[in-house]
mmCIF file of C-alpha atoms in Angstrom:
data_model
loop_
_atom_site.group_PDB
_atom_site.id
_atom_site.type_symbol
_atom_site.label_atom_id
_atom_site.label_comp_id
_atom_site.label_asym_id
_atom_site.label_seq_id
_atom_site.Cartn_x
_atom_site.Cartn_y
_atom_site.Cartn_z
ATOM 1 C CA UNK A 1 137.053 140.347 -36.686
ATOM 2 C CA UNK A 2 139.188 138.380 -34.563
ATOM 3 C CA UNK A 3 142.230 136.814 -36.172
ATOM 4 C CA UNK A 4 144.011 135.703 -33.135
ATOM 5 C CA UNK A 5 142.209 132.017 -33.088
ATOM 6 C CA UNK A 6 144.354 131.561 -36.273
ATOM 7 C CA UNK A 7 147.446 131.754 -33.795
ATOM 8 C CA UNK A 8 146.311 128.502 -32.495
ATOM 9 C CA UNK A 9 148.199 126.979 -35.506
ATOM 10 C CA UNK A 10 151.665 128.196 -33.649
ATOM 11 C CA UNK A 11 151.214 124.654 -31.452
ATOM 12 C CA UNK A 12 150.324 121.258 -32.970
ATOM 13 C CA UNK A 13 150.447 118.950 -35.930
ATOM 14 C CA UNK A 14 148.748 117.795 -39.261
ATOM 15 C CA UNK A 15 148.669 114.857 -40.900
ATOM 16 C CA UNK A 16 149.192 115.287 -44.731
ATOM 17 C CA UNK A 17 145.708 114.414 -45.847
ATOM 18 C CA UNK A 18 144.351 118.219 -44.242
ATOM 19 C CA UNK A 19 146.666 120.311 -46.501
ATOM 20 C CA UNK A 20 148.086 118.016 -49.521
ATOM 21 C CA UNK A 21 145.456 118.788 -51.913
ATOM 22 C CA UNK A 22 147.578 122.095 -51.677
ATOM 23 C CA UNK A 23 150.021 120.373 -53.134
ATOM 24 C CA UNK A 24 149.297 117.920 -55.531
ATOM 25 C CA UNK A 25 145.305 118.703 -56.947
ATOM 26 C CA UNK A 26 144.998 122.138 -55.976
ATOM 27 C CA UNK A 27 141.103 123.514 -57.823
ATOM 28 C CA UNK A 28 141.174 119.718 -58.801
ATOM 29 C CA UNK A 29 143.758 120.186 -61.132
ATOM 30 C CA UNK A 30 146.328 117.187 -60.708
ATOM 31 C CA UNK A 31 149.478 118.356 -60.352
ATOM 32 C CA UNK A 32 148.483 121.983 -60.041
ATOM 33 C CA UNK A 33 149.625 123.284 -56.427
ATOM 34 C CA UNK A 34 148.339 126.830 -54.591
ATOM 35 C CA UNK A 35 150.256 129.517 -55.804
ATOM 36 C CA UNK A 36 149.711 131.268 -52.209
ATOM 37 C CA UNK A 37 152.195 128.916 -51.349
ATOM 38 C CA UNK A 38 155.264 129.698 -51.090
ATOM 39 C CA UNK A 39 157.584 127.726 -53.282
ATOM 40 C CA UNK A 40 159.979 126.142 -51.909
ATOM 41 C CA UNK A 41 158.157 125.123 -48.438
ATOM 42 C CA UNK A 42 155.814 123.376 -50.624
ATOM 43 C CA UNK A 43 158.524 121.886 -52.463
ATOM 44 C CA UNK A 44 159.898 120.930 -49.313
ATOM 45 C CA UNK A 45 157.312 119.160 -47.868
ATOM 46 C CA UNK A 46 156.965 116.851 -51.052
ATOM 47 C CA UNK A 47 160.383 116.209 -51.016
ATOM 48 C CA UNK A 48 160.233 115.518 -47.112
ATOM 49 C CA UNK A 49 156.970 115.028 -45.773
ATOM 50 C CA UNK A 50 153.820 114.212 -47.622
ATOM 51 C CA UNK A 51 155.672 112.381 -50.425
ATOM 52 C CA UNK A 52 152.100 111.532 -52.222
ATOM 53 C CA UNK A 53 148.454 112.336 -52.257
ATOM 54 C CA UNK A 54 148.399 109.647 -50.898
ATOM 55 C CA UNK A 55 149.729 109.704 -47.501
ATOM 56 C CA UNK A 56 147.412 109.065 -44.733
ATOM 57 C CA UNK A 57 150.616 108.571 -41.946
ATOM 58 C CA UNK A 58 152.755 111.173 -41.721
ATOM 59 C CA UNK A 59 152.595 114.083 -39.164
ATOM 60 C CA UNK A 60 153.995 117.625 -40.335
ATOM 61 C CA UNK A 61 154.334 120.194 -37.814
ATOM 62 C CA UNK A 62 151.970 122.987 -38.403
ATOM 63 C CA UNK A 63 154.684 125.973 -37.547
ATOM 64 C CA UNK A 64 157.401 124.201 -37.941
ATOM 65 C CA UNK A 65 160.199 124.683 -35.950
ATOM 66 C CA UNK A 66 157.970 126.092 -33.021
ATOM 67 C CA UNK A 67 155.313 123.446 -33.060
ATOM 68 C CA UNK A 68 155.351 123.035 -29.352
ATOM 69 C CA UNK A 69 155.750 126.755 -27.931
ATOM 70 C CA UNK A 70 152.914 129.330 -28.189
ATOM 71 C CA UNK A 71 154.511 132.492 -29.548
ATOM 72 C CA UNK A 72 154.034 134.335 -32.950
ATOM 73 C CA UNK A 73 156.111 132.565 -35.357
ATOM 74 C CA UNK A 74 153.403 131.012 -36.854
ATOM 75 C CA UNK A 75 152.171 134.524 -38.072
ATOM 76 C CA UNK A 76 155.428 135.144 -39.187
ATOM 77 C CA UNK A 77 155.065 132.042 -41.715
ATOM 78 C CA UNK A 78 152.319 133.360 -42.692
ATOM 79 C CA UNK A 79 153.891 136.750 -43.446
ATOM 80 C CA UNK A 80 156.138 134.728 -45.878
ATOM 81 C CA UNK A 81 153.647 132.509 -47.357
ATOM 82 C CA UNK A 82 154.728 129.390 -45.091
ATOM 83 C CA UNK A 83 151.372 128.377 -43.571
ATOM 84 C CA UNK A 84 150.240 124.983 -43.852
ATOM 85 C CA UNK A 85 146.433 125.529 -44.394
ATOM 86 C CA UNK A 86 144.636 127.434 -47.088
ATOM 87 C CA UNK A 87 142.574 129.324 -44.160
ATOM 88 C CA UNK A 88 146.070 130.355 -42.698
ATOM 89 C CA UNK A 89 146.675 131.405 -46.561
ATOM 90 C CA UNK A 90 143.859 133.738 -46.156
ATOM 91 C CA UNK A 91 144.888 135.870 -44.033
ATOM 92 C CA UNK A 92 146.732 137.437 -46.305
ATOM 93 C CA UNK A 93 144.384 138.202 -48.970
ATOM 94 C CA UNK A 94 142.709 141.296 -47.053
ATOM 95 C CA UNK A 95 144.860 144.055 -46.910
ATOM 96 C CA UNK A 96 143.240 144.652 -43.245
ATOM 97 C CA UNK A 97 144.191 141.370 -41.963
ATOM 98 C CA UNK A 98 147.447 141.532 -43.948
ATOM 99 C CA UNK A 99 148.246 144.909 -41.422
ATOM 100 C CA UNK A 100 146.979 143.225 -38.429
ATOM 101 C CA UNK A 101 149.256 140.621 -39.100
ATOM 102 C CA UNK A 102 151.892 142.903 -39.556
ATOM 103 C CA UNK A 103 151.099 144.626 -36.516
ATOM 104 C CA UNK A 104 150.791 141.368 -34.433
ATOM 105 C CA UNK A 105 154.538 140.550 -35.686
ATOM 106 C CA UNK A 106 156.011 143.672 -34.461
ATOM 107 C CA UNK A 107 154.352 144.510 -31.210
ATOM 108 C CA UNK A 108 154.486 142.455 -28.295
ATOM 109 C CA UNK A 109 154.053 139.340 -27.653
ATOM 110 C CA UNK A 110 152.108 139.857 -24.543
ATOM 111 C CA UNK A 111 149.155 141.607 -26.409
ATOM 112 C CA UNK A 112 148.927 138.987 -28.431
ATOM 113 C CA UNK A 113 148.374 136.174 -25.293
ATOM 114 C CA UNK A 114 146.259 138.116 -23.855
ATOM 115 C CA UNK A 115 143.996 138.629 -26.702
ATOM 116 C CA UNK A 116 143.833 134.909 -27.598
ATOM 117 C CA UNK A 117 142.878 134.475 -24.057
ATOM 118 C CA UNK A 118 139.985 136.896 -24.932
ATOM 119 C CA UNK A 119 139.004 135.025 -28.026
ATOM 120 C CA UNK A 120 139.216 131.993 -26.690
ATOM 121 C CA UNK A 121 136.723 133.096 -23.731
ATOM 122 C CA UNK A 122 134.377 134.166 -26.511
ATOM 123 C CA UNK A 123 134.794 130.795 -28.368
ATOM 124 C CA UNK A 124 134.083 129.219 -25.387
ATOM 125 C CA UNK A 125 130.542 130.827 -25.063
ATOM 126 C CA UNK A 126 129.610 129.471 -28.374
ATOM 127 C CA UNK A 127 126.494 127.110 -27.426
ATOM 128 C CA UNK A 128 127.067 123.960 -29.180
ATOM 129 C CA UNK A 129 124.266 122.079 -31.209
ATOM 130 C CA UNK A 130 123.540 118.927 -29.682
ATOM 131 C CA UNK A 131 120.575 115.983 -30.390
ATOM 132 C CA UNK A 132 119.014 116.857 -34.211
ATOM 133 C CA UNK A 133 120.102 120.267 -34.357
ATOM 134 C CA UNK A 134 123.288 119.007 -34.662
ATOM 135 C CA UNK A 135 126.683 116.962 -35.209
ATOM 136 C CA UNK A 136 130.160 115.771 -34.097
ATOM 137 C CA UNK A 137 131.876 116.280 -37.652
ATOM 138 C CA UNK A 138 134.332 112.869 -38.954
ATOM 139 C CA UNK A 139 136.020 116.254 -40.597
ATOM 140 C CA UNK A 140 136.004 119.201 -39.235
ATOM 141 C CA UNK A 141 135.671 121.545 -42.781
ATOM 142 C CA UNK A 142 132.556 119.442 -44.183
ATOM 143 C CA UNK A 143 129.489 118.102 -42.748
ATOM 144 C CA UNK A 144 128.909 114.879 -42.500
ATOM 145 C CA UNK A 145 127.373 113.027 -45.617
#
């Protein structure tokens, strides 16, 4: 298991119509929102960000704060039920990955470039599926229809 991709979400941004189901229609509930997330973040970003379901525009950083610097505040977030996806979410429901997390936080920072480099090497292997056997996704979480 290598969780260190996930620290990818430390740089970047989202636009509200990747994570707002969290929000607003979480299990396709209207109204309902994840209850891995923490409260007032999410209350935050309705108040401040992705003001409907609706919102196709606006950009919310994905660690905010940090967005544009690679370090490990984005696990941190995570740590304190701050991230903006349900996969970063995750991470916390295994106690193992919960206490790698924990780990990551308190050692140093340099293990954790390095091993991102490593990851990324391996990711980088991957062959990719081209012609039939396969397909550039219009979203990346579902195949296209």
């Amino acid at each position: 298991m290598n969780n260190f991709i996930s620290g990818a979400h430390t740089i970047g941004v989202s636009h509200c119509p990747s994570f707002s189901l969290r929000l607003y229609n979480f299990t396709g509930v209207w109204g309902k929102q994840d209850p891995s997330l923490e409260s007032e973040y999410a209350a935050n970003l309705k108040i401040k960000k992705c003001k409907s379901i609706n919102d196709n525009t606006t950009i919310v950083e994905m660690d905010p704060g940090s967005s544009s610097k690679f370090d490990l505040s984005y696990f941190q977030l995570v740590l304190k039920r701050k991230g903006l996806f349900q996969s970063d979410a995750a991470l916390t429901t295994s106690a193992t990955t919960k206490s790698f997390i924990n780990q990551l936080v308190q050692g140093s920072p340099k293990q954790f470039y390095a091993e991102f480099g490593v990851a990324m090497e391996k990711m980088g292997k991957i062959e990719v599926k081209t012609g039939s056997t396969g397909e550039i996704r219009k979203h990346c979480a579902a195949v296209n229809s």
